[in-house]
C-alpha positions as a Python dict, from the first residue, in 0.01 Angstrom:
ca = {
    (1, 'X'): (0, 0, 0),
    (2, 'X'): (64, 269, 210),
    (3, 'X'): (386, 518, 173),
    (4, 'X'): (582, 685, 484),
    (5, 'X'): (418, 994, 371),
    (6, 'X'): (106, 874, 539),
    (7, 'X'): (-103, 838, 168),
    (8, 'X'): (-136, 560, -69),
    (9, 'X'): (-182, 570, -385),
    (10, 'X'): (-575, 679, -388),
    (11, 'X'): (-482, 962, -110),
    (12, 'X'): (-583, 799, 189),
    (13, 'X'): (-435, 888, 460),
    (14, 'X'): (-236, 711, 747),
    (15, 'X'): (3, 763, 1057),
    (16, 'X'): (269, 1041, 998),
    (17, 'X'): (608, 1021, 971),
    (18, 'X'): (876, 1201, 1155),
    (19, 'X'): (852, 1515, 937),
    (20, 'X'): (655, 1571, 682),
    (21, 'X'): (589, 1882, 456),
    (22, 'X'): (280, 1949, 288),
    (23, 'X'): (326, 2190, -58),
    (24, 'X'): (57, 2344, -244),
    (25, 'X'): (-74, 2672, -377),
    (26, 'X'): (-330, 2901, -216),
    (27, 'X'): (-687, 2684, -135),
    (28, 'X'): (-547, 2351, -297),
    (29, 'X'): (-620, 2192, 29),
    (30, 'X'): (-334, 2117, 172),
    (31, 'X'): (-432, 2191, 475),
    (32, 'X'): (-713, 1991, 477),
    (33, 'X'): (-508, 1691, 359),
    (34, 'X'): (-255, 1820, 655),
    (35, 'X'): (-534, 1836, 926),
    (36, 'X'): (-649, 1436, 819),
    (37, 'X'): (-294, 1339, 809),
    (38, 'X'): (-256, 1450, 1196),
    (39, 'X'): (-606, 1299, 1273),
    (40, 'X'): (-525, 974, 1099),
    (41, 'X'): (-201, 938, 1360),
    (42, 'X'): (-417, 823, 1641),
    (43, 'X'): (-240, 1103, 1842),
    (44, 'X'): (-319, 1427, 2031),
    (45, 'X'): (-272, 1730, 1798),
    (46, 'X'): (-157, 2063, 1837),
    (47, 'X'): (-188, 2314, 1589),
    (48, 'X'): (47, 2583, 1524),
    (49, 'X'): (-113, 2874, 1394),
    (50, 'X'): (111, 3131, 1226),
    (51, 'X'): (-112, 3394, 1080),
    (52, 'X'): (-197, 3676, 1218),
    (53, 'X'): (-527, 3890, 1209),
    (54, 'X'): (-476, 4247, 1077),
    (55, 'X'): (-833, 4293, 945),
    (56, 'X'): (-1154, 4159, 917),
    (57, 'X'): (-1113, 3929, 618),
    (58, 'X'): (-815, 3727, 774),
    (59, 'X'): (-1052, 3717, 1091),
    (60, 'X'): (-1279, 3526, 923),
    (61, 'X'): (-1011, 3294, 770),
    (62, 'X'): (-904, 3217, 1044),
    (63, 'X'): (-1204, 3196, 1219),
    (64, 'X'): (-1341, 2912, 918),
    (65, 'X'): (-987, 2750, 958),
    (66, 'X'): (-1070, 2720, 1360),
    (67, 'X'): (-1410, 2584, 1278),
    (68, 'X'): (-1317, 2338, 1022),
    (69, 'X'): (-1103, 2156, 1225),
    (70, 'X'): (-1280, 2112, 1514),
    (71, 'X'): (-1272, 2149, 1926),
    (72, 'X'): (-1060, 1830, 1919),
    (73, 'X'): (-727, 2043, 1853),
    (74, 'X'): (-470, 2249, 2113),
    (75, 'X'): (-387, 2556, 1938),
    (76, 'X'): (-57, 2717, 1978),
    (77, 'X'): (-57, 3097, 1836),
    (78, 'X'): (339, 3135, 1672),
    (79, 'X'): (344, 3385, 1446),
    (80, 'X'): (657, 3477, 1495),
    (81, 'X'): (848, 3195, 1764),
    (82, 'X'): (810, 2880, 1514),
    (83, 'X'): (1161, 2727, 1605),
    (84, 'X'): (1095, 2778, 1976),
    (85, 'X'): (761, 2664, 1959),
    (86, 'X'): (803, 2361, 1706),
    (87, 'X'): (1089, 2264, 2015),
    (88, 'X'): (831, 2305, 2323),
    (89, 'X'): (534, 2100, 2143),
    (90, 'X'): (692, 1792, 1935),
    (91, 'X'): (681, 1513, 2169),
    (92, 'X'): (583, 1184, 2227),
    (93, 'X'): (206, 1156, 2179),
    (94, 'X'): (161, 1435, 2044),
    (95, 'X'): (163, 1510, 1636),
    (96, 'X'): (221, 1873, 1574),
    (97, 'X'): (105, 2065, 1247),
    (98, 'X'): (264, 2404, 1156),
    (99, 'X'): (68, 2620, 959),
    (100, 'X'): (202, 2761, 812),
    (101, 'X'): (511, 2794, 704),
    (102, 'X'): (434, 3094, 433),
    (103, 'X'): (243, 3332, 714),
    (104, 'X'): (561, 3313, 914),
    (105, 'X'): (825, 3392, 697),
    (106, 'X'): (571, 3705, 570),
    (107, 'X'): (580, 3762, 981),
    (108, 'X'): (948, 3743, 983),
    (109, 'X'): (1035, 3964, 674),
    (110, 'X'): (771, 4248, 817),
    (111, 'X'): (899, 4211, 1161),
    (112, 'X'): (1264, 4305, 992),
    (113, 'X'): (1428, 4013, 1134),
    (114, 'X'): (1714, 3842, 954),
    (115, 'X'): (1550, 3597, 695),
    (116, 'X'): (1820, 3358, 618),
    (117, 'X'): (1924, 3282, 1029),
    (118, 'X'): (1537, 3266, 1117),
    (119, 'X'): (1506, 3009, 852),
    (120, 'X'): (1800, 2808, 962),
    (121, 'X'): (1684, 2828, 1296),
    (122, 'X'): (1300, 2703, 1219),
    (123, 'X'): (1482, 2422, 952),
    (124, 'X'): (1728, 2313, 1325),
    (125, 'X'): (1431, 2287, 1556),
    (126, 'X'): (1260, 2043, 1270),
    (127, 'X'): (1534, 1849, 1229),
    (128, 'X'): (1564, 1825, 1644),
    (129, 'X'): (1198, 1775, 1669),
    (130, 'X'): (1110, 1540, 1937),
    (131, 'X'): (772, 1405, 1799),
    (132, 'X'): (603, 1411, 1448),
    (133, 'X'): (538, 1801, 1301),
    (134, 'X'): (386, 1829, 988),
    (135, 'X'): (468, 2163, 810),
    (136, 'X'): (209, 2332, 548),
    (137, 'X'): (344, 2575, 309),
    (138, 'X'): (262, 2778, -26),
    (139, 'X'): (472, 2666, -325),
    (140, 'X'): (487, 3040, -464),
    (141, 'X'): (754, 3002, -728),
    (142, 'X'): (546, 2859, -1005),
    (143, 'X'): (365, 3159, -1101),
    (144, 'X'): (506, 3510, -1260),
    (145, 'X'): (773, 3707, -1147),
    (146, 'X'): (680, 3962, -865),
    (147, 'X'): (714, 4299, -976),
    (148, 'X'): (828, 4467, -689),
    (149, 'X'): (1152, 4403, -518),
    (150, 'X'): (1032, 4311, -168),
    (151, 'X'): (768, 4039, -372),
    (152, 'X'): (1109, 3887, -496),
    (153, 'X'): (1267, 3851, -207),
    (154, 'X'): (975, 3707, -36),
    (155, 'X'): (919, 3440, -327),
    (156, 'X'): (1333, 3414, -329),
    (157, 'X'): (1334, 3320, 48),
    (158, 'X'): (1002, 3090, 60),
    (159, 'X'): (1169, 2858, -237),
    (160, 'X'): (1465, 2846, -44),
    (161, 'X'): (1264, 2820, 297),
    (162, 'X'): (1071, 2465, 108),
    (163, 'X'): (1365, 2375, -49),
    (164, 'X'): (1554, 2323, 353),
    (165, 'X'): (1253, 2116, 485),
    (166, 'X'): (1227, 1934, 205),
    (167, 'X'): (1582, 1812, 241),
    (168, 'X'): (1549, 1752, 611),
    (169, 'X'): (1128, 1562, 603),
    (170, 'X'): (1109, 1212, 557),
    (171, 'X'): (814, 1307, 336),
    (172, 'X'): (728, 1567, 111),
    (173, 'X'): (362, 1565, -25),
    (174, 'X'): (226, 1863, -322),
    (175, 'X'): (-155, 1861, -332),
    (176, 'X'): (-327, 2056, -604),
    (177, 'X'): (-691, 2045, -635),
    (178, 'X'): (-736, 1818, -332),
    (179, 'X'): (-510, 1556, -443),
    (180, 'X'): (-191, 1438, -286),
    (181, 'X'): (81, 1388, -485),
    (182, 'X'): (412, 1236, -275),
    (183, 'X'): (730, 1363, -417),
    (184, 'X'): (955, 1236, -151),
    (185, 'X'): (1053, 940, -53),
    (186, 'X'): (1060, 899, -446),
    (187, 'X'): (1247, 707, -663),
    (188, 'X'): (1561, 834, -847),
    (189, 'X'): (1510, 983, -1159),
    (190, 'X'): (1796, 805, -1405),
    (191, 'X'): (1835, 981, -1781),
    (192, 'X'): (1998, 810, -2021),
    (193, 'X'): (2199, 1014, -2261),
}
């Protein structure tokens, strides 16, 4: 049977709902699972690339991240303008994946620009979206501390950055080690005391 999320329950993928956020940590293949998520829709896809290439070894990610998915994508560069950009592209026949979400709030926090409003504004134009968007990011808060205080911040505003569109998708999906796991729609978790 297959969920809104897109997956049943052996990972195979389907359409996408309205929004839906893809968790994971770094190479779990979320992105992956994001990419055949968009593919499985039936629809055009645009691809909203975030990161940006300061050196030779993100060239090449980025370059293996191009080639991986293929000619049969529109990519948008937005490393910095993902509310405006998630607002242009969302439409009707069109599935949109952000990616990702992790790359542009490192953007934002470099750039100096207010974390908290450029969050609310990104978490607005996903709520106002006027197509399906699927949004990859890093689930950073499950490893140590930071030391430094500018690592705390950053791992301070990316839990609060997931914990907004996770609110707001109609899905929420964590893959580790390839493997989709839905944790929203969910049921509710009763305790008895």
């Amino acid at each position: 049977m297959e969920s809104a999320a897109g997956t049943d329950a052996t990972g195979t993928v389907g359409k996408p709902s309205a929004l839906v956020l893809v968790l994971g940590g770094a190479r779990s293949g979320k992105s992956a699972f994001a990419e055949r998520l968009a593919r499985a829709s039936g629809l055009a896809r645009t691809y909203v690339a975030t990161a940006e290439a300061f050196d030779a070894e993100m060239e090449a990610r980025i370059a293996r991240h191009r080639a991986d998915r293929g000619a049969d994508w529109r990519t948008v560069e937005a490393p910095l303008e993902l509310a405006e950009t998630v607002r242009r592209e969302t439409g009707t026949g069109t599935v949109v994946l952000a990616d990702c979400l992790t790359l542009w709030l490192s953007n934002v926090m470099l750039a100096g620009h207010t974390v908290e409003a450029a969050i609310d504004e990104v978490v607005a134009a996903m709520v106002s979206a006027s197509g399906p968007l699927i949004a990859v990011s890093n689930e950073v808060g499950l490893s140590l501390v930071p030391e430094t205080p500018l690592g705390r911040a950053f791992r301070d505003a990316q839990g609060r950055l997931n914990r907004l569109v996770a609110e707001v998708a109609s899905d929420v999906v964590f893959v580790a080690a390839g493997r989709p796991l839905r944790l929203k729609p969910a049921p509710d978790v009763e305790i008895a005391w």
